[in-house]
Each structure stands twice: as structure tokens, then as C-alpha cells.
JSON list of C-alpha atoms in Angstrom, two decimals:
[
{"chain": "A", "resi": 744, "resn": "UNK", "atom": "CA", "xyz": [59.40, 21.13, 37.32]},
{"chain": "A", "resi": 745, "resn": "UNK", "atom": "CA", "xyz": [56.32, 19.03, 36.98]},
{"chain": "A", "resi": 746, "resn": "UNK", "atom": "CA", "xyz": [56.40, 15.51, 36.79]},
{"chain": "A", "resi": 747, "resn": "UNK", "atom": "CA", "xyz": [55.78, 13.35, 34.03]},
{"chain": "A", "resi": 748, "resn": "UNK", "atom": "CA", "xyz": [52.47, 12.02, 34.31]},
{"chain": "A", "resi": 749, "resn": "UNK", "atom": "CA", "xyz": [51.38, 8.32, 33.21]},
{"chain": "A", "resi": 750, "resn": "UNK", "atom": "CA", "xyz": [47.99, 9.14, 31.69]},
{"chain": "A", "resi": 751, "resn": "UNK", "atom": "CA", "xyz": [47.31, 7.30, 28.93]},
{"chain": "A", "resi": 752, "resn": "UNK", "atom": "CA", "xyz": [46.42, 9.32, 25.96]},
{"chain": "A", "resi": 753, "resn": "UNK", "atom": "CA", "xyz": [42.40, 9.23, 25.23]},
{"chain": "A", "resi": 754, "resn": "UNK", "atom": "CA", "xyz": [41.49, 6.22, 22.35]},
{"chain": "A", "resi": 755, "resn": "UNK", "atom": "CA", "xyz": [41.14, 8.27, 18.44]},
{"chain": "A", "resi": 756, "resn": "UNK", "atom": "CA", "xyz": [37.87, 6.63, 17.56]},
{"chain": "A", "resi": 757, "resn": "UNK", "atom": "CA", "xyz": [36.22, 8.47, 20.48]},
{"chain": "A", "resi": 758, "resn": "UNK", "atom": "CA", "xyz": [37.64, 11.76, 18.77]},
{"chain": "A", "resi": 759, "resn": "UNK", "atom": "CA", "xyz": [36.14, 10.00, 15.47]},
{"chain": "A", "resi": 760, "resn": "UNK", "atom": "CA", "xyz": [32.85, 9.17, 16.81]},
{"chain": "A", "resi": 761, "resn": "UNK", "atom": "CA", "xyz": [30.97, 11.76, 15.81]},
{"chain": "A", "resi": 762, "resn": "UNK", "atom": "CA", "xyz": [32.59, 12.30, 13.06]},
{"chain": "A", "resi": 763, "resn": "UNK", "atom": "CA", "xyz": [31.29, 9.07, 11.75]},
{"chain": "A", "resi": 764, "resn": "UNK", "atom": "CA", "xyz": [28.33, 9.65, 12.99]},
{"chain": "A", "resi": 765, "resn": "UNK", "atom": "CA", "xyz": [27.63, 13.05, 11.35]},
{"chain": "A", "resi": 766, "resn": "UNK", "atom": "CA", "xyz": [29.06, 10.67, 7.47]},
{"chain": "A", "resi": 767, "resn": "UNK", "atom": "CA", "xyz": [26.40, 8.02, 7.71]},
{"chain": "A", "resi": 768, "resn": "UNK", "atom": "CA", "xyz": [23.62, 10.47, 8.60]},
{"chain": "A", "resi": 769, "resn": "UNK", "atom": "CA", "xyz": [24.85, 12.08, 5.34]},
{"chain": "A", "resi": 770, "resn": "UNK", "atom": "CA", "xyz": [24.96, 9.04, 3.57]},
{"chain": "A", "resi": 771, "resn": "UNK", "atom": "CA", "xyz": [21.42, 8.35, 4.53]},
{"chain": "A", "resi": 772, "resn": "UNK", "atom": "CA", "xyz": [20.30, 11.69, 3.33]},
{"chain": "A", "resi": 773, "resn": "UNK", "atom": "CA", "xyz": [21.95, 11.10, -0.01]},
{"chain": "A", "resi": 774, "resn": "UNK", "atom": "CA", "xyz": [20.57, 7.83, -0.74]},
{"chain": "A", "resi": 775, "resn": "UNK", "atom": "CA", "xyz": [17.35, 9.23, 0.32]},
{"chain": "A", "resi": 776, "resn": "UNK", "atom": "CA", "xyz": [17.70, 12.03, -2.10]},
{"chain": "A", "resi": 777, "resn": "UNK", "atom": "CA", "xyz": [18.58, 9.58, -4.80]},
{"chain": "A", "resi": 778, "resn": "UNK", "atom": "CA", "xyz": [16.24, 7.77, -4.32]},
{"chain": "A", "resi": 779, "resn": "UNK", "atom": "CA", "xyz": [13.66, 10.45, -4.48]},
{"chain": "A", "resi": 780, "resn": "UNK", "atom": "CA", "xyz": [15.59, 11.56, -7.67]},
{"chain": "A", "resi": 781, "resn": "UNK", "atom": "CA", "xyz": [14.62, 8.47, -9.30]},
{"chain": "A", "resi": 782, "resn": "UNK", "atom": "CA", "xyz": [11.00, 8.66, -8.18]},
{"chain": "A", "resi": 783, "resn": "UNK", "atom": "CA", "xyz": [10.97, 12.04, -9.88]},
{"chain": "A", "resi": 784, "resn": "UNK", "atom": "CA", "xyz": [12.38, 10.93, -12.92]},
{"chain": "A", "resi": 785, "resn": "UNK", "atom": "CA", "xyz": [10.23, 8.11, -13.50]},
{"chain": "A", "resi": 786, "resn": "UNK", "atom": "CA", "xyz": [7.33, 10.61, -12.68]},
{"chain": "A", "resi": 787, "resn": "UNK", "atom": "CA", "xyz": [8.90, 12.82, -15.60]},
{"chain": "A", "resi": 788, "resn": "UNK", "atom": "CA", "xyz": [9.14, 9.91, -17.56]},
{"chain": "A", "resi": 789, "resn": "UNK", "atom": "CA", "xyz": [5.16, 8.78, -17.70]},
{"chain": "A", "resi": 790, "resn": "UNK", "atom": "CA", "xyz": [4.23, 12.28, -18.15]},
{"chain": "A", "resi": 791, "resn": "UNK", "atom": "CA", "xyz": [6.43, 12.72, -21.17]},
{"chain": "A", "resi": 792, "resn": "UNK", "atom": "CA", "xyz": [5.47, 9.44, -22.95]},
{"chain": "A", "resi": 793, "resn": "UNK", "atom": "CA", "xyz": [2.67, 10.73, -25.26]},
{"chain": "A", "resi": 794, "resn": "UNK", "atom": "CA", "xyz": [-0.31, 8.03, -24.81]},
{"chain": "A", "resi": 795, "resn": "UNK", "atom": "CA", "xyz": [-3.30, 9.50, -26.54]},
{"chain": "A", "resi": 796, "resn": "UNK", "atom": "CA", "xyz": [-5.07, 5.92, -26.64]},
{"chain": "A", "resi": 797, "resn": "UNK", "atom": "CA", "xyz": [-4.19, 5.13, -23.27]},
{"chain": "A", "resi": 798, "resn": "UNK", "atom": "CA", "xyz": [-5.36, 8.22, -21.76]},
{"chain": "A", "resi": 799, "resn": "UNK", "atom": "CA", "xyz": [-8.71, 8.15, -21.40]},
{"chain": "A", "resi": 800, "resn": "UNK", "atom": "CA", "xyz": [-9.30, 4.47, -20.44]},
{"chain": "A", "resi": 801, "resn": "UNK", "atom": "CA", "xyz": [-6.55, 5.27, -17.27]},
{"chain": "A", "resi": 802, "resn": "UNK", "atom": "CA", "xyz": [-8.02, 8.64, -16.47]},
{"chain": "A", "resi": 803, "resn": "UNK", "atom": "CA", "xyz": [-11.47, 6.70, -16.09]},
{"chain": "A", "resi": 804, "resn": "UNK", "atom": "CA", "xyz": [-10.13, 4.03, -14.09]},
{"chain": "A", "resi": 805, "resn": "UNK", "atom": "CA", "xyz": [-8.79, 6.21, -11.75]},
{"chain": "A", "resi": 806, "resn": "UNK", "atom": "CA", "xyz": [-11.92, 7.96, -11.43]},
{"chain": "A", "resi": 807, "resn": "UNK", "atom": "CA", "xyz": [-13.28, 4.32, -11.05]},
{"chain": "A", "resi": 808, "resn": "UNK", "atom": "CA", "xyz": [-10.80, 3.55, -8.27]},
{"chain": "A", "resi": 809, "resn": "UNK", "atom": "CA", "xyz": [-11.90, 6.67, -6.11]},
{"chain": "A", "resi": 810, "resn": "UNK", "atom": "CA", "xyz": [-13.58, 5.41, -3.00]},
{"chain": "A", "resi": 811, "resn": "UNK", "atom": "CA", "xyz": [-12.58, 1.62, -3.55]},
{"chain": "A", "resi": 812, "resn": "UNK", "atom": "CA", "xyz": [-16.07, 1.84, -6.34]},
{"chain": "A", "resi": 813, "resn": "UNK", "atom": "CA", "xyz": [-14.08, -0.80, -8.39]},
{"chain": "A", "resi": 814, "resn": "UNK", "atom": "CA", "xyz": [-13.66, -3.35, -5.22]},
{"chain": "A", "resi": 815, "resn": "UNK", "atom": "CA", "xyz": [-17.27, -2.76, -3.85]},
{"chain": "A", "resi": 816, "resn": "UNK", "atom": "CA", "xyz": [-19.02, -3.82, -7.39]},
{"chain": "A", "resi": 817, "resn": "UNK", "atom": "CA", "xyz": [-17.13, -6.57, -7.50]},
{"chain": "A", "resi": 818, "resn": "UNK", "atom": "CA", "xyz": [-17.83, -7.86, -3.77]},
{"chain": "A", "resi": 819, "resn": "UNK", "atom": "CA", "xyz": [-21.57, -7.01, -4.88]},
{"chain": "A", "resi": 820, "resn": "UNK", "atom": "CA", "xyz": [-20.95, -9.57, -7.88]},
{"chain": "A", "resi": 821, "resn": "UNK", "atom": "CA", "xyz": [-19.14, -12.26, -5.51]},
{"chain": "A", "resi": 822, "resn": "UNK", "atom": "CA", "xyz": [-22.22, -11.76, -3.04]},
{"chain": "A", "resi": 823, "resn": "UNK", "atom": "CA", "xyz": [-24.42, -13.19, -5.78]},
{"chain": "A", "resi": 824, "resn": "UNK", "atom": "CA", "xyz": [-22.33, -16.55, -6.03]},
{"chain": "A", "resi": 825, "resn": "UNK", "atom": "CA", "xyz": [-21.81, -19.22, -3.31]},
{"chain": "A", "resi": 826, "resn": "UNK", "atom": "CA", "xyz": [-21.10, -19.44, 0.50]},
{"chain": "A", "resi": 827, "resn": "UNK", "atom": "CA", "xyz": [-17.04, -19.34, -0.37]},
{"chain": "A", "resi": 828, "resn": "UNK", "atom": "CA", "xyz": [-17.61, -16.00, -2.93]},
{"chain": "A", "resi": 829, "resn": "UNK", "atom": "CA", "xyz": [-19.13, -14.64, -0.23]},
{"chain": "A", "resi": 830, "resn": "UNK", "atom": "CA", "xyz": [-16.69, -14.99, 2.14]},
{"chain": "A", "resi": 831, "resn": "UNK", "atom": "CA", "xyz": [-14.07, -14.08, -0.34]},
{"chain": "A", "resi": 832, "resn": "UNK", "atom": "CA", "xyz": [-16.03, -10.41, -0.55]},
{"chain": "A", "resi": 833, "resn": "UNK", "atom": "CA", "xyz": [-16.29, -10.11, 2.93]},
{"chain": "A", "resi": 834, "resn": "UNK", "atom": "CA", "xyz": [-12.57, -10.54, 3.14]},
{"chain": "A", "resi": 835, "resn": "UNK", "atom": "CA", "xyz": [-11.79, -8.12, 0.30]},
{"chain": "A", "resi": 836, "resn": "UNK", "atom": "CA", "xyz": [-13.87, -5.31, 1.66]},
{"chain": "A", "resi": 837, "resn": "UNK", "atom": "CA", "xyz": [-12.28, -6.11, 5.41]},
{"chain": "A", "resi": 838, "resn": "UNK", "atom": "CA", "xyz": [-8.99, -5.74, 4.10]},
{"chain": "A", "resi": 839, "resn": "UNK", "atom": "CA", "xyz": [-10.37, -2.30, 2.59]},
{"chain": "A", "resi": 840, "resn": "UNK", "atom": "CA", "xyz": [-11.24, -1.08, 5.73]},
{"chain": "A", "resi": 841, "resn": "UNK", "atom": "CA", "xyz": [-7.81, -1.86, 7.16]},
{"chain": "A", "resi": 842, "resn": "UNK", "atom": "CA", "xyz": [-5.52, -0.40, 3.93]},
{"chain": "A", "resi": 843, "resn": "UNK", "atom": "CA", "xyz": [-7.64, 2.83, 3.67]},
{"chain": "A", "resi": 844, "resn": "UNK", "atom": "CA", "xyz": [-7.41, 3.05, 7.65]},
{"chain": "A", "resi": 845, "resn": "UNK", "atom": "CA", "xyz": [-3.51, 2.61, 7.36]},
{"chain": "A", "resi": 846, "resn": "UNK", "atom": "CA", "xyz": [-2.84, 4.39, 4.57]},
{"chain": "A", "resi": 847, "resn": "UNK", "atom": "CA", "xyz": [-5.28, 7.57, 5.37]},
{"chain": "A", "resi": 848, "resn": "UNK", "atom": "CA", "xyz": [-5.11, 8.05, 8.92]},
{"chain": "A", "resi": 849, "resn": "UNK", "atom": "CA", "xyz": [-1.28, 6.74, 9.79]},
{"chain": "A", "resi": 850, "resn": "UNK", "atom": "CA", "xyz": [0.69, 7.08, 6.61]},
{"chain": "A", "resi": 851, "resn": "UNK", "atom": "CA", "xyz": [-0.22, 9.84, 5.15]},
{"chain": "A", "resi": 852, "resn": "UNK", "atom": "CA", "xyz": [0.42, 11.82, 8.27]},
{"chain": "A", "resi": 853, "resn": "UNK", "atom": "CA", "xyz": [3.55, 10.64, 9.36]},
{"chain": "A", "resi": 854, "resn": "UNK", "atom": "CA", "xyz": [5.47, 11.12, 6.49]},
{"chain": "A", "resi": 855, "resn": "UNK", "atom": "CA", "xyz": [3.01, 14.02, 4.97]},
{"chain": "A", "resi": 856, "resn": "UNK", "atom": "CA", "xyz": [4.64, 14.22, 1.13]},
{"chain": "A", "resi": 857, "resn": "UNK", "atom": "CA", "xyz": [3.62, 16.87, -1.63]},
{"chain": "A", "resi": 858, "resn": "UNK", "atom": "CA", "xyz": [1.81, 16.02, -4.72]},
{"chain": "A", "resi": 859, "resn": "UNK", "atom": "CA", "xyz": [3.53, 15.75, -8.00]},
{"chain": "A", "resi": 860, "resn": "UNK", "atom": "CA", "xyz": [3.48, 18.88, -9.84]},
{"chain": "A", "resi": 861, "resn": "UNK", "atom": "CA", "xyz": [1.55, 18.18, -12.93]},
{"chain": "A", "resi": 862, "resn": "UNK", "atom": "CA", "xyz": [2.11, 21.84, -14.49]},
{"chain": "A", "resi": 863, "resn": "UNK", "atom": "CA", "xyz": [5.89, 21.37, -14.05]},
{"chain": "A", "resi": 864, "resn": "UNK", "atom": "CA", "xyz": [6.16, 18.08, -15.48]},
{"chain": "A", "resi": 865, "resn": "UNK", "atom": "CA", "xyz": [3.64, 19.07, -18.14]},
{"chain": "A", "resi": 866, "resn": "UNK", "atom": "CA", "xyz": [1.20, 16.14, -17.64]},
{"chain": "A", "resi": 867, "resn": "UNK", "atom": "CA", "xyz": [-1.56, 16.25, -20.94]},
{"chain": "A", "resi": 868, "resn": "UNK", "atom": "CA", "xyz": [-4.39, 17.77, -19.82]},
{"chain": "A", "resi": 869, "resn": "UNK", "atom": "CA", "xyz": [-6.12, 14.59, -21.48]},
{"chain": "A", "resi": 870, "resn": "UNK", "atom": "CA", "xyz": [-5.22, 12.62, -18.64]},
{"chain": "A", "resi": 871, "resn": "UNK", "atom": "CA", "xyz": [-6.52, 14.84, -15.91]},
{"chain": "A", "resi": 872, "resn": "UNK", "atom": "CA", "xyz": [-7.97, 14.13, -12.31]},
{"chain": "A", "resi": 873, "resn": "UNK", "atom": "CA", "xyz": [-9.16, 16.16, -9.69]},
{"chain": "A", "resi": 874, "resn": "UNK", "atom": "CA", "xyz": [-5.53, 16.61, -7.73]},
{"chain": "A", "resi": 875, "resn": "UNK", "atom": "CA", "xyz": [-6.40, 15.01, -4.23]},
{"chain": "A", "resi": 876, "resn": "UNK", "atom": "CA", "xyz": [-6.04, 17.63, -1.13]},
{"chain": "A", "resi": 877, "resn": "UNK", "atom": "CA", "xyz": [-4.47, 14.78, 1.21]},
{"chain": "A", "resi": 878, "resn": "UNK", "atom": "CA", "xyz": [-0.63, 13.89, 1.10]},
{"chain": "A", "resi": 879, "resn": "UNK", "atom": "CA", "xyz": [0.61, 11.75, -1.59]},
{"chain": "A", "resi": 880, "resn": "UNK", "atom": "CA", "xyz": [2.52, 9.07, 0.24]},
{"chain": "A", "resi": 881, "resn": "UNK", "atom": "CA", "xyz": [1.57, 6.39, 0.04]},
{"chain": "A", "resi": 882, "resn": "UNK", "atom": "CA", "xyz": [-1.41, 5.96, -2.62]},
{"chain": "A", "resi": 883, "resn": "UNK", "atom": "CA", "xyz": [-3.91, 4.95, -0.99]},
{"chain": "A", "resi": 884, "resn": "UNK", "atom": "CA", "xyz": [-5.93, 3.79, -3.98]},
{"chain": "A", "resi": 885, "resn": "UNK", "atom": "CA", "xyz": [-3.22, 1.44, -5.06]},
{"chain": "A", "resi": 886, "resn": "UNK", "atom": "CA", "xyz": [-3.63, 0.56, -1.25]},
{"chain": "A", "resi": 887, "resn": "UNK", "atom": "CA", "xyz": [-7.08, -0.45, -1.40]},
{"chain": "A", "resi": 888, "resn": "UNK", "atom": "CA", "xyz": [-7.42, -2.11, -4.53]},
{"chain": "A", "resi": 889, "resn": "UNK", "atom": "CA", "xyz": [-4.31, -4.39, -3.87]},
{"chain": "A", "resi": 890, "resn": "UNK", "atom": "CA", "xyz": [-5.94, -5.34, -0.48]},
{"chain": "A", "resi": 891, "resn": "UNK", "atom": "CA", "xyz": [-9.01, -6.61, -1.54]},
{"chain": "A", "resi": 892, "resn": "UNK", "atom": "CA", "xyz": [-7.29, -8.55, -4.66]},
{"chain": "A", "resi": 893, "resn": "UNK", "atom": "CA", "xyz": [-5.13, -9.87, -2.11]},
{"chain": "A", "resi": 894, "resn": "UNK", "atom": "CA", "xyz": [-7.39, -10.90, 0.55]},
{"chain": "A", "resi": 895, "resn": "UNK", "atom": "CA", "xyz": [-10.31, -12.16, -2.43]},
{"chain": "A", "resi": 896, "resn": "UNK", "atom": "CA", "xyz": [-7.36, -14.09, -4.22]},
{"chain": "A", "resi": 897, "resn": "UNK", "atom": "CA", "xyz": [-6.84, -15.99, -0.99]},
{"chain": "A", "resi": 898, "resn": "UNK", "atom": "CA", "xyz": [-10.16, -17.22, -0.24]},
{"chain": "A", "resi": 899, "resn": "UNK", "atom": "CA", "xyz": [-11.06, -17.48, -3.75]},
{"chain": "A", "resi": 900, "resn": "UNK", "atom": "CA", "xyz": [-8.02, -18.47, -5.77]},
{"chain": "A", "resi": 901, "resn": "UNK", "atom": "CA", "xyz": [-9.51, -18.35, -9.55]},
{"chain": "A", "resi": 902, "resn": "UNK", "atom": "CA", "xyz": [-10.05, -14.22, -9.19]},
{"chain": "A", "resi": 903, "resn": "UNK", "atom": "CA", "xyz": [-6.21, -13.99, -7.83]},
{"chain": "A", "resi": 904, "resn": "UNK", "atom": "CA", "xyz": [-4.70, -13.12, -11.14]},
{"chain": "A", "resi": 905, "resn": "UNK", "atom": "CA", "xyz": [-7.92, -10.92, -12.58]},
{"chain": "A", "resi": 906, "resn": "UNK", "atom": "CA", "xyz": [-8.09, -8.66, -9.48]},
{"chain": "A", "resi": 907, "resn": "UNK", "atom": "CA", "xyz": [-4.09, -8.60, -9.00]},
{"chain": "A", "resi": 908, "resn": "UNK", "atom": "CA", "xyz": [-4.49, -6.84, -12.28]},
{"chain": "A", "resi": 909, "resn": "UNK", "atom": "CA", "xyz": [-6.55, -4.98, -12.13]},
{"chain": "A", "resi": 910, "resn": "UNK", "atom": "CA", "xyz": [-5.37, -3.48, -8.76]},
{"chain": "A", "resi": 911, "resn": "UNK", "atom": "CA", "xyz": [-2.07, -2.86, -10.64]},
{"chain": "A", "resi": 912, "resn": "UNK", "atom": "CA", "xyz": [-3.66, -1.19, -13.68]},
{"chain": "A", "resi": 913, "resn": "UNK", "atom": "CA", "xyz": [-4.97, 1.09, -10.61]},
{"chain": "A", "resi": 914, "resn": "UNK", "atom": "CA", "xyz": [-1.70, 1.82, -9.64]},
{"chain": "A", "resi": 915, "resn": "UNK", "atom": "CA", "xyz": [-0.36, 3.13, -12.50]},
{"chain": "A", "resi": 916, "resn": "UNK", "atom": "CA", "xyz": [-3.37, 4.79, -12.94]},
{"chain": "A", "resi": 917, "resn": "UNK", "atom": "CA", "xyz": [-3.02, 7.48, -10.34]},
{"chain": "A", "resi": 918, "resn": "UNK", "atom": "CA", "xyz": [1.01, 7.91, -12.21]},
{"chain": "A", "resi": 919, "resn": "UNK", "atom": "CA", "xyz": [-0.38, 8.13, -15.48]},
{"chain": "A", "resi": 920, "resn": "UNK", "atom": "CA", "xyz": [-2.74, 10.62, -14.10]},
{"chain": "A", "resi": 921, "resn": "UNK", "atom": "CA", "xyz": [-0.15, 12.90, -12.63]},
{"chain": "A", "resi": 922, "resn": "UNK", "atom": "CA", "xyz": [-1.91, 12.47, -8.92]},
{"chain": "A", "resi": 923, "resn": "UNK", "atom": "CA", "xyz": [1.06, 10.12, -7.53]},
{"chain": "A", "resi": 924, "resn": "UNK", "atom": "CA", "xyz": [4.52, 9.39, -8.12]},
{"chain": "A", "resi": 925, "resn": "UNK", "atom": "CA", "xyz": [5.84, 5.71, -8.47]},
{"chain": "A", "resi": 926, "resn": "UNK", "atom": "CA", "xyz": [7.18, 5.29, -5.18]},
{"chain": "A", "resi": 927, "resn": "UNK", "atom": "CA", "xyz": [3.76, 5.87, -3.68]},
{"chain": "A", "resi": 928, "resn": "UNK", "atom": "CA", "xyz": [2.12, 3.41, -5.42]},
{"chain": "A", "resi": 929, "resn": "UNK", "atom": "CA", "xyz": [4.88, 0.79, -4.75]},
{"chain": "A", "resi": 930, "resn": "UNK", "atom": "CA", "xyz": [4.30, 1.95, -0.87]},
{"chain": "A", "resi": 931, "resn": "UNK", "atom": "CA", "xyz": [0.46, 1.34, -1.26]},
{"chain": "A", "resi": 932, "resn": "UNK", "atom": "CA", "xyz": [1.04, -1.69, -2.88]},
{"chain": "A", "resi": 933, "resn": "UNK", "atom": "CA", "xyz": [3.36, -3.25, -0.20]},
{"chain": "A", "resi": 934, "resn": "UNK", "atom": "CA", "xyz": [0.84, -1.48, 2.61]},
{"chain": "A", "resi": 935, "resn": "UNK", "atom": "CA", "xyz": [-2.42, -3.32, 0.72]},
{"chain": "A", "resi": 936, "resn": "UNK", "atom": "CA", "xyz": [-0.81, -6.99, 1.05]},
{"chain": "A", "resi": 937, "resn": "UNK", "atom": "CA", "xyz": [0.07, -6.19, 4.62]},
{"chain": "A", "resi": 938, "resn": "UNK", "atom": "CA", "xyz": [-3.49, -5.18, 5.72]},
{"chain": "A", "resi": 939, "resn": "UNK", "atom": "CA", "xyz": [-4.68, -8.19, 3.20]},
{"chain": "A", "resi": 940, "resn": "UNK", "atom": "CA", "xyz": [-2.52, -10.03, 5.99]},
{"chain": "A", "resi": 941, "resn": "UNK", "atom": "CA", "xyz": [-4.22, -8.66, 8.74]},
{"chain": "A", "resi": 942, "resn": "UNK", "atom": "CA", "xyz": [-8.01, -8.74, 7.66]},
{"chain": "A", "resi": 943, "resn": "UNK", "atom": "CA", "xyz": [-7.32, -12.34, 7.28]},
{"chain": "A", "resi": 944, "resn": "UNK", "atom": "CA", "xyz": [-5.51, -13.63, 10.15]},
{"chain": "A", "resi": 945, "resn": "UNK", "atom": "CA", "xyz": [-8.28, -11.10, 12.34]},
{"chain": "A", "resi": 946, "resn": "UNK", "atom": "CA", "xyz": [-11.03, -13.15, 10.77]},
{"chain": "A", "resi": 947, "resn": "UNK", "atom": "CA", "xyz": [-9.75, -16.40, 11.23]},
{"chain": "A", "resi": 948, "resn": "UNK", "atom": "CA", "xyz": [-11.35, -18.71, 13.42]},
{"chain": "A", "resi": 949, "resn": "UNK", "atom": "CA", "xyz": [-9.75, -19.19, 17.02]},
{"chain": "A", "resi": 950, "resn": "UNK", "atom": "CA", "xyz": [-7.66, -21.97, 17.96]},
{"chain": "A", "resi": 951, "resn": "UNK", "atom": "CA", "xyz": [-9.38, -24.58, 18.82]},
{"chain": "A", "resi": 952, "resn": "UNK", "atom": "CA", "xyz": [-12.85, -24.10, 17.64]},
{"chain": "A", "resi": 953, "resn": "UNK", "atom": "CA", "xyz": [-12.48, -26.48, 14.73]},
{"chain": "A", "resi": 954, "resn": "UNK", "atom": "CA", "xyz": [-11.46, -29.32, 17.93]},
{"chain": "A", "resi": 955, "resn": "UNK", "atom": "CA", "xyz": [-14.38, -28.59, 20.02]},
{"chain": "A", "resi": 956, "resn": "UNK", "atom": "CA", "xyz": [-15.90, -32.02, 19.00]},
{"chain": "A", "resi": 957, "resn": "UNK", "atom": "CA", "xyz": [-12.85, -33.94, 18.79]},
{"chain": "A", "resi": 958, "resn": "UNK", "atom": "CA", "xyz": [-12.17, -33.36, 22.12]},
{"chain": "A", "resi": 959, "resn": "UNK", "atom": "CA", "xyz": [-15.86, -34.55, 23.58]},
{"chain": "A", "resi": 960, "resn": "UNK", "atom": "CA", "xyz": [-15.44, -37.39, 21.66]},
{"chain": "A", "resi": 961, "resn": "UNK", "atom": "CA", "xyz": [-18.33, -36.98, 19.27]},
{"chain": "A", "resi": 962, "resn": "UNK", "atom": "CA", "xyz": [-18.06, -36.46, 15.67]},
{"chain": "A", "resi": 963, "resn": "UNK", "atom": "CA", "xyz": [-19.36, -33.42, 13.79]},
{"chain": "A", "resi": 964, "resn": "UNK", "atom": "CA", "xyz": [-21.70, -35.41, 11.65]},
{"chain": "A", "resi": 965, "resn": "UNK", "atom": "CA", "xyz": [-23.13, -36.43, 14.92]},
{"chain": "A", "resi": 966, "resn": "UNK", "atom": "CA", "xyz": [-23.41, -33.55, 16.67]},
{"chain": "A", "resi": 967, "resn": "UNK", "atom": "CA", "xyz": [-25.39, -31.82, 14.07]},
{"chain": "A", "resi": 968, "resn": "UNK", "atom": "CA", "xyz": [-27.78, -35.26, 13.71]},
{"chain": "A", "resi": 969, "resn": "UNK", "atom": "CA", "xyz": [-28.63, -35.05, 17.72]},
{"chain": "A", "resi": 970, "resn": "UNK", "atom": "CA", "xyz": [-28.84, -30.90, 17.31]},
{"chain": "A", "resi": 971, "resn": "UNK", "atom": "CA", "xyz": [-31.30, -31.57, 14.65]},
{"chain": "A", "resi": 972, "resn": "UNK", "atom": "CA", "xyz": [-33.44, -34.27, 16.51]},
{"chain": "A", "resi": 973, "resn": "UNK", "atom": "CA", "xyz": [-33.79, -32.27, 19.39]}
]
């Protein structure tokens, strides 16, 4: 006869673990899926709102939009005006660089989504673009052009609401189009603000340069007046 034995019998939620595990894995997936659902939908939705006015204007915006054309003739225009314009252009197109960086070479291959399919959906061929060959997430037109509204409307607050616009007429531009779905653009969008962030805080000025003459004890004014005299 064997004897009873005093092991404790092992805890149920380690039996449960993976169980649980293995449910909010499939709960992710299934939001995800929704999620993309919706994006779909709303993709379906544009393309089967007939827009026979709209459809040319949009189609040659987006055409517009294609290599940031929109954001570099307006930096040209702001390079024209005063010392602060001009910085606000030089900001825009910085914050270009960085969106079309992040959105083309990181994005884009990370999470390397299919474009819509226009024939499917039954987009009007009035509306029409050359289908991109890269991915589709995120848009990195909407990218671009909300960078450099961002970054301008900083430095130059009167263009803010203008170019924030415009940048969104952009947007739904490459929907209306057929070339993106919605939840790309709202990723470019969120991605152009971020590098807008970043072009800015790179070019400002160190700590402590704006102190330099505090801290000898001379005045700015004063400096430049013994500069000049020398």
C-alpha cells in the first residue's frame, strides 16, 4: 500500500495560462480584423459616392502632391518673403525630408500592406492615378504634406490653417483616387506631425547659445557695436 502523499495539488491558473494567452491573442486579431473591416468599408464607401465635379480637381491634386511638388512651390513662394518666411520654408521642407524618410524607408517596409483594389471596389475611371508600386501603409503623401504644414504653421503661424488644409485635401486625395485606404492616410497624417516634431526640435538652437553674452557680462547690443568697430 502506498502512502498518502502531502503534495499539494498544482494552482488552476497555471493550467489556464495559456489558455488565456492563446484568447487575447485572438482578441487582438479580431479587433485588428475589424478594424481593417472598417478601413475597407470606408474605402467602399468613397468609391461608391458618385462625385463627377469633385473628380477631376482631386485627381489633379494628387498628381500635384506626387513628390511633395505642392510643398516645394510654396517654400519657393515663402523664400521670396522675409528672414522668418524663410525659415518657416526651411523648416517645412526639413520636416519633408524626415516624413518621406519615415514613411518610405521604415514604414512602408515593416508593415508592407497591399493597395486598394480599385477594379473590385469599382473606383470611376474619372478619378484615376497611376497605382503606386510601393506598399500602401502609411501614405506617404498625406505624410509629407502634413509635415511641412506642420512645421511652416509653427514658425509662421498665419499659413497654419491654409497649409493644414490643404495637406488634408491631400489626404483624401489619394482615397478619392482609389491609391490609399483611410487608415493610411490617418497613419501619414499622425507620422507627418511627428517628423514636423523632429525637424524642429533638430533645428533648434542648443542650450545655451542664446546665454553666451549673459554670462560674460556684456549685452548683445554691445557685443555687436565692439564686433562692428573692430
Amino acid at each position: 500500500m502506498t502512502e498518502p502523499t502531502d503534495a499539494a495539488p498544482e494552482p488552476a491558473q497555471d493550467a489556464d495560462g495559456p489558455r488565456r494567452e492563446r484568447e487575447r491573442e485572438l482578441a487582438g486579431g479580431t479587433v485588428l480584423g475589424e478594424l481593417r473591416a472598417m478601413d475597407g468599408a470606408l474605402y467602399a464607401a468613397v468609391a461608391a459616392t458618385s462625385t463627377p465635379t469633385l473628380d477631376r480637381a482631386l485627381r489633379r491634386l494628387s498628381r500635384a502632391a506626387d513628390h511633395s511638388k505642392i510643398s516645394f512651390g510654396v517654400a519657393t513662394v515663402l523664400a521670396l518673403g522675409g528672414a522668418r518666411a524663410r525659415r518657416a520654408a526651411l523648416a517645412g521642407l526639413g520636416a519633408v525630408a524626415v516624413a518621406s524618410a519615415s514613411a518610405n524607408l521604415l514604414a512602408k517596409r515593416l508593415v508592407r500592406r497591399a493597395r486598394p483594389d480599385r477594379e473590385a471596389a469599382r473606383v470611376t475611371v474619372g478619378r484615376l492615378v497611376p497605382m503606386p508600386t510601393s506598399d500602401s501603409f502609411p501614405s506617404g503623401h498625406t505624410a509629407s504634406a502634413v509635415a511641412f504644414a506642420t512645421a511652416v504653421g509653427v514658425v509662421l503661424p498665419a499659413t497654419a490653417v491654409p497649409l493644414g488644409a490643404l495637406a488634408g485635401a491631400v489626404g483624401y486625395a489619394r482615397v478619392h483616387t482609389g491609391v490609399h485606404y483611410p487608415g493610411d492616410v490617418a497613419a501619414g497624417a499622425v507620422l507627418g506631425i511627428a517628423s514636423a516634431a523632429a525637424a524642429l526640435a533638430a533645428a533648434a538652437p542648443a542650450p545655451g547659445v542664446r546665454s553666451v553674452y549673459a554670462a560674460a557680462g556684456t549685452p548683445p547690443s554691445a557685443a555687436r557695436g565692439v564686433k562692428r568697430r573692430g
